[in-house]
Amino acid sequence: MRAYTASEEEALRARNLIKDWAGEGFLTDAQYQRLEQETVCDLRRTNIFLRLVLFLFTLIIVGAAVALFFNVILTHPAIQTTGIFLMIFAAVSYASAEFAVARARLYRYGIEEALAACSVAFLCVGMQLVFFEGRPYSPTPHEMEFLVPAAGAIASLWIWRRFGLFYAFLAAMIFVLWLPGHWTSSHAAQHLIVAALYAAGLSAVAAVRAGHRFTYLDETYSIAEALLWLGIYLAINLQPSLDLLRQWLGGTPPTTEFSRPLYWTTWVLIWCLPPAVLARGLRGKDRFVIAVGAIAAVLTLITNKPYLGWPRHSWDPMLLGALMIGVGLVIRRWLADGPGGIRHGFTTHRLSGKDKSWMSTGAAALGLVASESITPPQTSSPEFRFGGGDSGGGGASSDF
């Protein structure tokens, strides 16, 4: 099922851990060199910046190649013909991604990722053009149109399982959001269907993850579980999800559309779900699930007033920020007062350099973005002319 063998991915995981431990001083240089030699892997990797650049360039190259084909070789094709060729390009893109992994041994290199992403995009657009566009004679032309997002979700899940790309799992969740709109026009039913599908996926991921707690797949399933918890929360929270789902579910329903039992049931659930998610994450020491639980708790505090119909005030963000700072300080003090600064396996001390590297990457990215936003605009001003001075060489005057 996986494009990479278990030994290769375990070796990469071990190398990452060794690098973190050495960066924090837990290993001597001799130990680091010996362990690095024992975890040699022939997979080709690169840093995050070059990975993004290669991803973008590959997307541009593939898009330009397809556009060139339709402009030069296949001019003015029918809609169905265009869709058929796009589906062929989807197969070619996926085969190229498999070839890049099998032959070039690329791992998170950007090139194979872009090819896999293009295969999903070409497949969905091609299916839409072949089966559901340009067929006015069909009595029910859009009756089975849900097959397009369903195919996108299945293809994204396959790529997630095959290559281990976490954002492919997120793409599958986004495709799922389009499904209920083809089955029912009730926005309440759409919310419930999305939540039910995410809950089914969460049950499957939790069941499969139980057998991989201490393997290289644990982090993959951890991210998937965290995304599903967040998806369930956003589906049942009728306040923040309205604007988010408007683009995918066809318009923002007014609050009055939801029945009072459903509305107040979701209000109870958004208060019960964050503690349950936090408890799940703390029990398994899962940082991604803990982060989602904290995010859900903050969203519950933010949306409580709109749920109850209370007016918002300009000082609400300040009070929320003060509350979060206070909670953080209390938790930090409680952990620091434990034996050796540890309580139940948690500590405030950094044990890995991974957080430091992510913070450095985020700071660099924010610096690139902020450098454009903080640059003062160059406003046009009337022509400025120096006046009053008559000095100048070569016959220059004050009007020069």
GROMACS .gro file of C-alpha atoms in nm:
model
  400
    1MET     CA    1   0.000   0.000   0.000
    2ARG     CA    2   0.277   0.246   0.086
    3ALA     CA    3   0.513   0.376  -0.182
    4TYR     CA    4   0.800   0.346   0.064
    5THR     CA    5   0.902   0.040   0.261
    6ALA     CA    6   0.862   0.026   0.637
    7SER     CA    7   1.238   0.002   0.687
    8GLU     CA    8   1.297   0.318   0.483
    9GLU     CA    9   1.041   0.522   0.673
   10GLU     CA   10   1.160   0.388   1.007
   11ALA     CA   11   1.516   0.487   0.911
   12LEU     CA   12   1.402   0.839   0.823
   13ARG     CA   13   1.211   0.866   1.150
   14ALA     CA   14   1.516   0.750   1.342
   15ARG     CA   15   1.741   0.998   1.162
   16ASN     CA   16   1.507   1.284   1.247
   17LEU     CA   17   1.504   1.181   1.613
   18ILE     CA   18   1.882   1.146   1.619
   19LYS     CA   19   1.920   1.493   1.469
   20ASP     CA   20   1.686   1.642   1.731
   21TRP     CA   21   1.862   1.466   2.017
   22ALA     CA   22   2.204   1.575   1.895
   23GLY     CA   23   2.083   1.933   1.855
   24GLU     CA   24   1.966   1.937   2.216
   25GLY     CA   25   2.292   1.789   2.346
   26PHE     CA   26   2.156   1.447   2.439
   27LEU     CA   27   2.409   1.272   2.214
   28THR     CA   28   2.782   1.314   2.177
   29ASP     CA   29   2.940   1.365   1.836
   30ALA     CA   30   3.068   1.008   1.835
   31GLN     CA   31   2.726   0.868   1.921
   32TYR     CA   32   2.563   1.084   1.656
   33GLN     CA   33   2.805   0.972   1.385
   34ARG     CA   34   2.761   0.605   1.474
   35LEU     CA   35   2.382   0.620   1.485
   36GLU     CA   36   2.371   0.817   1.160
   37GLN     CA   37   2.570   0.544   0.985
   38GLU     CA   38   2.331   0.280   1.116
   39THR     CA   39   2.026   0.461   0.973
   40VAL     CA   40   2.146   0.525   0.619
   41CYS     CA   41   1.860   0.566   0.369
   42ASP     CA   42   1.877   0.619  -0.007
   43LEU     CA   43   1.563   0.835  -0.026
   44ARG     CA   44   1.625   1.187  -0.159
   45ARG     CA   45   1.494   1.472   0.056
   46THR     CA   46   1.524   1.849   0.060
   47ASN     CA   47   1.445   2.141   0.289
   48ILE     CA   48   1.101   2.294   0.318
   49PHE     CA   49   1.179   2.604   0.109
   50LEU     CA   50   1.317   2.415  -0.192
   51ARG     CA   51   1.033   2.167  -0.154
   52LEU     CA   52   0.776   2.446  -0.192
   53VAL     CA   53   0.964   2.593  -0.489
   54LEU     CA   54   0.979   2.256  -0.666
   55PHE     CA   55   0.611   2.198  -0.591
   56LEU     CA   56   0.515   2.532  -0.745
   57PHE     CA   57   0.740   2.491  -1.049
   58THR     CA   58   0.606   2.141  -1.115
   59LEU     CA   59   0.249   2.271  -1.103
   60ILE     CA   60   0.340   2.544  -1.353
   61ILE     CA   61   0.515   2.298  -1.584
   62VAL     CA   62   0.229   2.046  -1.581
   63GLY     CA   63  -0.032   2.317  -1.631
   64ALA     CA   64   0.166   2.473  -1.917
   65ALA     CA   65   0.213   2.133  -2.083
   66VAL     CA   66  -0.159   2.057  -2.071
   67ALA     CA   67  -0.247   2.406  -2.198
   68LEU     CA   68   0.005   2.368  -2.481
   69PHE     CA   69  -0.151   2.035  -2.578
   70PHE     CA   70  -0.499   2.185  -2.606
   71ASN     CA   71  -0.379   2.497  -2.790
   72VAL     CA   72  -0.151   2.328  -3.042
   73ILE     CA   73  -0.248   1.965  -3.088
   74LEU     CA   74  -0.617   1.954  -2.994
   75THR     CA   75  -0.771   2.286  -3.089
   76HIS     CA   76  -1.141   2.355  -3.024
   77PRO     CA   77  -1.230   2.012  -2.882
   78ALA     CA   78  -1.575   1.915  -2.759
   79ILE     CA   79  -1.645   1.930  -2.388
   80GLN     CA   80  -1.653   1.553  -2.354
   81THR     CA   81  -1.330   1.519  -2.552
   82THR     CA   82  -1.159   1.768  -2.325
   83GLY     CA   83  -1.277   1.575  -2.021
   84ILE     CA   84  -1.152   1.244  -2.160
   85PHE     CA   85  -0.805   1.386  -2.224
   86LEU     CA   86  -0.798   1.542  -1.878
   87MET     CA   87  -0.870   1.202  -1.728
   88ILE     CA   88  -0.586   1.061  -1.938
   89PHE     CA   89  -0.359   1.338  -1.807
   90ALA     CA   90  -0.468   1.243  -1.455
   91ALA     CA   91  -0.346   0.887  -1.513
   92VAL     CA   92  -0.021   1.016  -1.666
   93SER     CA   93   0.039   1.254  -1.373
   94TYR     CA   94  -0.016   0.980  -1.119
   95ALA     CA   95   0.208   0.740  -1.309
   96SER     CA   96   0.477   1.010  -1.319
   97ALA     CA   97   0.450   1.052  -0.941
   98GLU     CA   98   0.491   0.678  -0.892
   99PHE     CA   99   0.788   0.678  -1.131
  100ALA     CA  100   0.952   0.969  -0.945
  101VAL     CA  101   0.925   0.778  -0.620
  102ALA     CA  102   1.028   0.438  -0.755
  103ARG     CA  103   1.314   0.547  -0.982
  104ALA     CA  104   1.436   0.884  -0.853
  105ARG     CA  105   1.368   0.786  -0.488
  106LEU     CA  106   1.206   1.120  -0.408
  107TYR     CA  107   1.060   1.167  -0.060
  108ARG     CA  108   0.871   1.487   0.025
  109TYR     CA  109   1.061   1.647  -0.260
  110GLY     CA  110   0.783   1.863  -0.403
  111ILE     CA  111   0.793   1.717  -0.754
  112GLU     CA  112   0.610   1.392  -0.684
  113GLU     CA  113   0.368   1.578  -0.456
  114ALA     CA  114   0.270   1.823  -0.728
  115LEU     CA  115   0.222   1.541  -0.979
  116ALA     CA  116  -0.007   1.356  -0.737
  117ALA     CA  117  -0.206   1.675  -0.669
  118CYS     CA  118  -0.244   1.737  -1.044
  119SER     CA  119  -0.377   1.384  -1.092
  120VAL     CA  120  -0.662   1.450  -0.849
  121ALA     CA  121  -0.745   1.786  -1.005
  122PHE     CA  122  -0.744   1.648  -1.360
  123LEU     CA  123  -0.958   1.352  -1.254
  124CYS     CA  124  -1.230   1.567  -1.095
  125VAL     CA  125  -1.243   1.823  -1.375
  126GLY     CA  126  -1.239   1.550  -1.639
  127MET     CA  127  -1.524   1.359  -1.476
  128GLN     CA  128  -1.728   1.677  -1.449
  129LEU     CA  129  -1.680   1.758  -1.817
  130VAL     CA  130  -1.740   1.405  -1.945
  131PHE     CA  131  -2.046   1.307  -1.746
  132PHE     CA  132  -2.222   1.626  -1.633
  133GLU     CA  133  -2.141   1.911  -1.872
  134GLY     CA  134  -2.292   1.974  -2.213
  135ARG     CA  135  -2.571   1.720  -2.178
  136PRO     CA  136  -2.894   1.921  -2.188
  137TYR     CA  137  -3.083   1.624  -2.333
  138SER     CA  138  -3.036   1.421  -2.017
  139PRO     CA  139  -3.352   1.419  -1.800
  140THR     CA  140  -3.153   1.432  -1.477
  141PRO     CA  141  -2.809   1.567  -1.576
  142HIS     CA  142  -2.692   1.633  -1.222
  143GLU     CA  143  -2.853   1.344  -1.040
  144MET     CA  144  -2.523   1.159  -0.996
  145GLU     CA  145  -2.296   1.463  -0.979
  146PHE     CA  146  -2.194   1.372  -0.625
  147LEU     CA  147  -1.966   1.112  -0.786
  148VAL     CA  148  -1.718   1.389  -0.871
  149PRO     CA  149  -1.640   1.495  -0.511
  150ALA     CA  150  -1.667   1.130  -0.407
  151ALA     CA  151  -1.398   1.039  -0.661
  152GLY     CA  152  -1.188   1.333  -0.541
  153ALA     CA  153  -1.218   1.219  -0.180
  154ILE     CA  154  -1.128   0.859  -0.265
  155ALA     CA  155  -0.832   0.965  -0.480
  156SER     CA  156  -0.706   1.201  -0.209
  157LEU     CA  157  -0.734   0.928   0.054
  158TRP     CA  158  -0.539   0.693  -0.170
  159ILE     CA  159  -0.261   0.950  -0.216
  160TRP     CA  160  -0.256   1.009   0.161
  161ARG     CA  161  -0.225   0.636   0.220
  162ARG     CA  162   0.021   0.582  -0.061
  163PHE     CA  163   0.260   0.876  -0.011
  164GLY     CA  164   0.180   0.981   0.346
  165LEU     CA  165   0.096   1.343   0.257
  166PHE     CA  166  -0.116   1.485   0.537
  167TYR     CA  167  -0.265   1.761   0.322
  168ALA     CA  168  -0.409   1.495   0.091
  169PHE     CA  169  -0.619   1.382   0.387
  170LEU     CA  170  -0.730   1.742   0.439
  171ALA     CA  171  -0.822   1.760   0.069
  172ALA     CA  172  -1.036   1.448   0.111
  173MET     CA  173  -1.218   1.614   0.400
  174ILE     CA  174  -1.285   1.919   0.185
  175PHE     CA  175  -1.425   1.700  -0.094
  176VAL     CA  176  -1.659   1.542   0.162
  177LEU     CA  177  -1.806   1.887   0.230
  178TRP     CA  178  -1.946   1.892  -0.125
  179LEU     CA  179  -2.128   1.561  -0.095
  180PRO     CA  180  -2.434   1.655   0.117
  181GLY     CA  181  -2.526   1.942  -0.115
  182HIS     CA  182  -2.611   1.685  -0.385
  183TRP     CA  183  -2.825   1.477  -0.152
  184THR     CA  184  -3.039   1.730   0.034
  185SER     CA  185  -3.120   2.100   0.028
  186SER     CA  186  -3.158   2.122   0.406
  187HIS     CA  187  -2.858   2.297   0.558
  188ALA     CA  188  -2.926   2.132   0.893
  189ALA     CA  189  -2.914   1.788   0.731
  190GLN     CA  190  -2.594   1.883   0.548
  191HIS     CA  191  -2.424   1.972   0.876
  192LEU     CA  192  -2.535   1.644   1.030
  193ILE     CA  193  -2.421   1.439   0.730
  194VAL     CA  194  -2.077   1.599   0.729
  195ALA     CA  195  -2.041   1.542   1.104
  196ALA     CA  196  -2.153   1.179   1.065
  197LEU     CA  197  -1.905   1.112   0.782
  198TYR     CA  198  -1.621   1.267   0.981
  199ALA     CA  199  -1.722   1.065   1.287
  200ALA     CA  200  -1.715   0.744   1.080
  201GLY     CA  201  -1.370   0.836   0.953
  202LEU     CA  202  -1.256   0.911   1.308
  203SER     CA  203  -1.369   0.570   1.427
  204ALA     CA  204  -1.182   0.401   1.142
  205VAL     CA  205  -0.862   0.601   1.201
  206ALA     CA  206  -0.873   0.536   1.578
  207ALA     CA  207  -0.920   0.164   1.522
  208VAL     CA  208  -0.633   0.139   1.274
  209ARG     CA  209  -0.405   0.365   1.478
  210ALA     CA  210  -0.423   0.140   1.783
  211GLY     CA  211  -0.181  -0.103   1.619
  212HIS     CA  212   0.074   0.164   1.521
  213ARG     CA  213   0.126   0.357   1.843
  214PHE     CA  214   0.506   0.327   1.837
  215THR     CA  215   0.574   0.308   1.464
  216TYR     CA  216   0.642   0.564   1.195
  217LEU     CA  217   0.271   0.565   1.106
  218ASP     CA  218   0.164   0.701   1.445
  219GLU     CA  219   0.227   1.064   1.351
  220THR     CA  220   0.039   1.020   1.022
  221TYR     CA  221  -0.267   0.885   1.200
  222SER     CA  222  -0.229   1.145   1.474
  223ILE     CA  223  -0.260   1.430   1.222
  224ALA     CA  224  -0.556   1.258   1.054
  225GLU     CA  225  -0.734   1.211   1.387
  226ALA     CA  226  -0.672   1.575   1.483
  227LEU     CA  227  -0.812   1.697   1.151
  228LEU     CA  228  -1.122   1.480   1.191
  229TRP     CA  229  -1.185   1.608   1.545
  230LEU     CA  230  -1.157   1.964   1.414
  231GLY     CA  231  -1.387   1.884   1.122
  232ILE     CA  232  -1.652   1.739   1.354
  233TYR     CA  233  -1.635   2.045   1.576
  234LEU     CA  234  -1.670   2.288   1.283
  235ALA     CA  235  -1.963   2.086   1.147
  236ILE     CA  236  -2.161   2.096   1.471
  237ASN     CA  237  -2.070   2.454   1.565
  238LEU     CA  238  -2.329   2.647   1.369
  239GLN     CA  239  -2.170   2.986   1.428
  240PRO     CA  240  -1.815   2.981   1.285
  241SER     CA  241  -1.892   2.713   1.030
  242LEU     CA  242  -2.156   2.917   0.849
  243ASP     CA  243  -1.914   3.144   0.669
  244LEU     CA  244  -1.673   2.856   0.609
  245LEU     CA  245  -1.933   2.625   0.460
  246ARG     CA  246  -2.105   2.895   0.256
  247GLN     CA  247  -1.861   2.855  -0.033
  248TRP     CA  248  -1.904   2.477  -0.048
  249LEU     CA  249  -2.263   2.414   0.056
  250GLY     CA  250  -2.429   2.681  -0.152
  251GLY     CA  251  -2.509   2.986   0.057
  252THR     CA  252  -2.524   3.083   0.421
  253PRO     CA  253  -2.842   2.971   0.594
  254PRO     CA  254  -2.991   3.201   0.851
  255THR     CA  255  -2.978   3.088   1.211
  256THR     CA  256  -3.356   3.062   1.218
  257GLU     CA  257  -3.344   2.778   0.966
  258PHE     CA  258  -3.210   2.541   1.228
  259SER     CA  259  -3.471   2.398   1.462
  260ARG     CA  260  -3.443   2.497   1.825
  261PRO     CA  261  -3.370   2.140   1.946
  262LEU     CA  262  -3.084   2.108   1.695
  263TYR     CA  263  -2.955   2.458   1.766
  264TRP     CA  264  -2.934   2.412   2.143
  265THR     CA  265  -2.808   2.055   2.111
  266THR     CA  266  -2.512   2.182   1.910
  267TRP     CA  267  -2.454   2.452   2.173
  268VAL     CA  268  -2.426   2.180   2.438
  269LEU     CA  269  -2.200   1.973   2.214
  270ILE     CA  270  -1.953   2.255   2.146
  271TRP     CA  271  -1.902   2.283   2.522
  272CYS     CA  272  -1.867   1.906   2.570
  273LEU     CA  273  -1.643   1.829   2.272
  274PRO     CA  274  -1.330   2.035   2.364
  275PRO     CA  275  -1.285   1.868   2.707
  276ALA     CA  276  -1.332   1.527   2.545
  277VAL     CA  277  -1.072   1.604   2.277
  278LEU     CA  278  -0.829   1.741   2.535
  279ALA     CA  279  -0.876   1.433   2.752
  280ARG     CA  280  -0.812   1.210   2.451
  281GLY     CA  281  -0.495   1.399   2.363
  282LEU     CA  282  -0.363   1.416   2.718
  283ARG     CA  283  -0.427   1.047   2.779
  284GLY     CA  284  -0.233   0.951   2.466
  285LYS     CA  285   0.019   1.237   2.494
  286ASP     CA  286  -0.079   1.338   2.141
  287ARG     CA  287   0.030   1.692   2.071
  288PHE     CA  288  -0.181   1.733   1.756
  289VAL     CA  289  -0.503   1.622   1.927
  290ILE     CA  290  -0.420   1.842   2.227
  291ALA     CA  291  -0.373   2.139   1.994
  292VAL     CA  292  -0.711   2.074   1.828
  293GLY     CA  293  -0.876   2.049   2.170
  294ALA     CA  294  -0.729   2.386   2.268
  295ILE     CA  295  -0.840   2.541   1.937
  296ALA     CA  296  -1.193   2.404   1.985
  297ALA     CA  297  -1.205   2.545   2.338
  298VAL     CA  298  -1.105   2.891   2.215
  299LEU     CA  299  -1.364   2.875   1.934
  300THR     CA  300  -1.631   2.780   2.187
  301LEU     CA  301  -1.550   3.086   2.396
  302ILE     CA  302  -1.552   3.306   2.085
  303THR     CA  303  -1.888   3.180   1.955
  304ASN     CA  304  -2.073   3.151   2.286
  305LYS     CA  305  -2.208   3.507   2.268
  306PRO     CA  306  -2.343   3.471   1.911
  307TYR     CA  307  -2.505   3.142   2.011
  308LEU     CA  308  -2.683   3.306   2.304
  309GLY     CA  309  -2.762   3.623   2.111
  310TRP     CA  310  -2.555   3.844   2.340
  311PRO     CA  311  -2.396   4.160   2.201
  312ARG     CA  312  -2.024   4.162   2.139
  313HIS     CA  313  -1.796   4.432   2.279
  314SER     CA  314  -1.465   4.573   2.167
  315TRP     CA  315  -1.295   4.448   2.483
  316ASP     CA  316  -1.394   4.083   2.432
  317PRO     CA  317  -1.068   3.991   2.251
  318MET     CA  318  -0.869   4.153   2.530
  319LEU     CA  319  -1.050   3.950   2.796
  320LEU     CA  320  -1.002   3.632   2.593
  321GLY     CA  321  -0.631   3.704   2.554
  322ALA     CA  322  -0.593   3.771   2.927
  323LEU     CA  323  -0.774   3.445   3.006
  324MET     CA  324  -0.548   3.247   2.773
  325ILE     CA  325  -0.235   3.405   2.921
  326GLY     CA  326  -0.357   3.327   3.273
  327VAL     CA  327  -0.436   2.965   3.188
  328GLY     CA  328  -0.096   2.924   3.024
  329LEU     CA  329   0.087   3.067   3.325
  330VAL     CA  330  -0.107   2.849   3.570
  331ILE     CA  331  -0.037   2.532   3.371
  332ARG     CA  332   0.329   2.621   3.334
  333ARG     CA  333   0.363   2.691   3.707
  334TRP     CA  334   0.182   2.368   3.796
  335LEU     CA  335   0.412   2.161   3.575
  336ALA     CA  336   0.725   2.338   3.701
  337ASP     CA  337   0.633   2.263   4.065
  338GLY     CA  338   0.627   1.890   3.999
  339PRO     CA  339   0.916   1.657   4.085
  340GLY     CA  340   1.194   1.750   3.845
  341GLY     CA  341   0.955   1.981   3.662
  342ILE     CA  342   0.752   1.683   3.537
  343ARG     CA  343   0.392   1.586   3.605
  344HIS     CA  344   0.232   1.276   3.449
  345GLY     CA  345   0.489   1.273   3.170
  346PHE     CA  346   0.450   1.643   3.079
  347THR     CA  347   0.713   1.911   3.128
  348THR     CA  348   0.771   2.272   3.032
  349HIS     CA  349   1.127   2.199   2.919
  350ARG     CA  350   1.189   2.160   2.548
  351LEU     CA  351   1.303   1.804   2.475
  352SER     CA  352   1.338   1.833   2.098
  353GLY     CA  353   1.467   2.084   1.848
  354LYS     CA  354   1.170   2.022   1.619
  355ASP     CA  355   0.971   2.309   1.769
  356LYS     CA  356   1.267   2.540   1.731
  357SER     CA  357   1.307   2.453   1.363
  358TRP     CA  358   0.935   2.504   1.296
  359MET     CA  359   0.946   2.840   1.474
  360SER     CA  360   1.247   2.943   1.266
  361THR     CA  361   1.066   2.841   0.947
  362GLY     CA  362   0.751   3.028   1.051
  363ALA     CA  363   0.951   3.337   1.144
  364ALA     CA  364   1.123   3.334   0.806
  365ALA     CA  365   0.791   3.298   0.624
  366LEU     CA  366   0.632   3.577   0.829
  367GLY     CA  367   0.935   3.792   0.758
  368LEU     CA  368   0.889   3.748   0.384
  369VAL     CA  369   0.521   3.837   0.409
  370ALA     CA  370   0.564   4.121   0.656
  371SER     CA  371   0.843   4.280   0.456
  372GLU     CA  372   0.588   4.365   0.190
  373SER     CA  373   0.311   4.473   0.425
  374ILE     CA  374   0.516   4.705   0.645
  375THR     CA  375   0.689   4.886   0.362
  376PRO     CA  376   0.549   5.241   0.363
  377PRO     CA  377   0.363   5.319   0.043
  378GLN     CA  378   0.532   5.556  -0.199
  379THR     CA  379   0.272   5.825  -0.240
  380SER     CA  380   0.297   6.054  -0.535
  381SER     CA  381   0.379   6.411  -0.443
  382PRO     CA  382   0.385   6.727  -0.651
  383GLU     CA  383   0.712   6.805  -0.820
  384PHE     CA  384   0.953   6.947  -0.568
  385ARG     CA  385   1.172   7.231  -0.684
  386PHE     CA  386   1.461   7.371  -0.492
  387GLY     CA  387   1.444   7.746  -0.470
  388GLY     CA  388   1.641   8.038  -0.344
  389GLY     CA  389   1.986   7.920  -0.446
  390ASP     CA  390   2.157   8.087  -0.739
  391SER     CA  391   2.487   7.910  -0.707
  392GLY     CA  392   2.591   7.657  -0.962
  393GLY     CA  393   2.864   7.580  -1.202
  394GLY     CA  394   2.862   7.595  -1.577
  395GLY     CA  395   2.602   7.869  -1.594
  396ALA     CA  396   2.344   7.687  -1.382
  397SER     CA  397   2.068   7.902  -1.233
  398SER     CA  398   1.809   7.856  -0.961
  399ASP     CA  399   1.563   7.719  -1.218
  400PHE     CA  400   1.798   7.444  -1.335
   0.00000   0.00000   0.00000
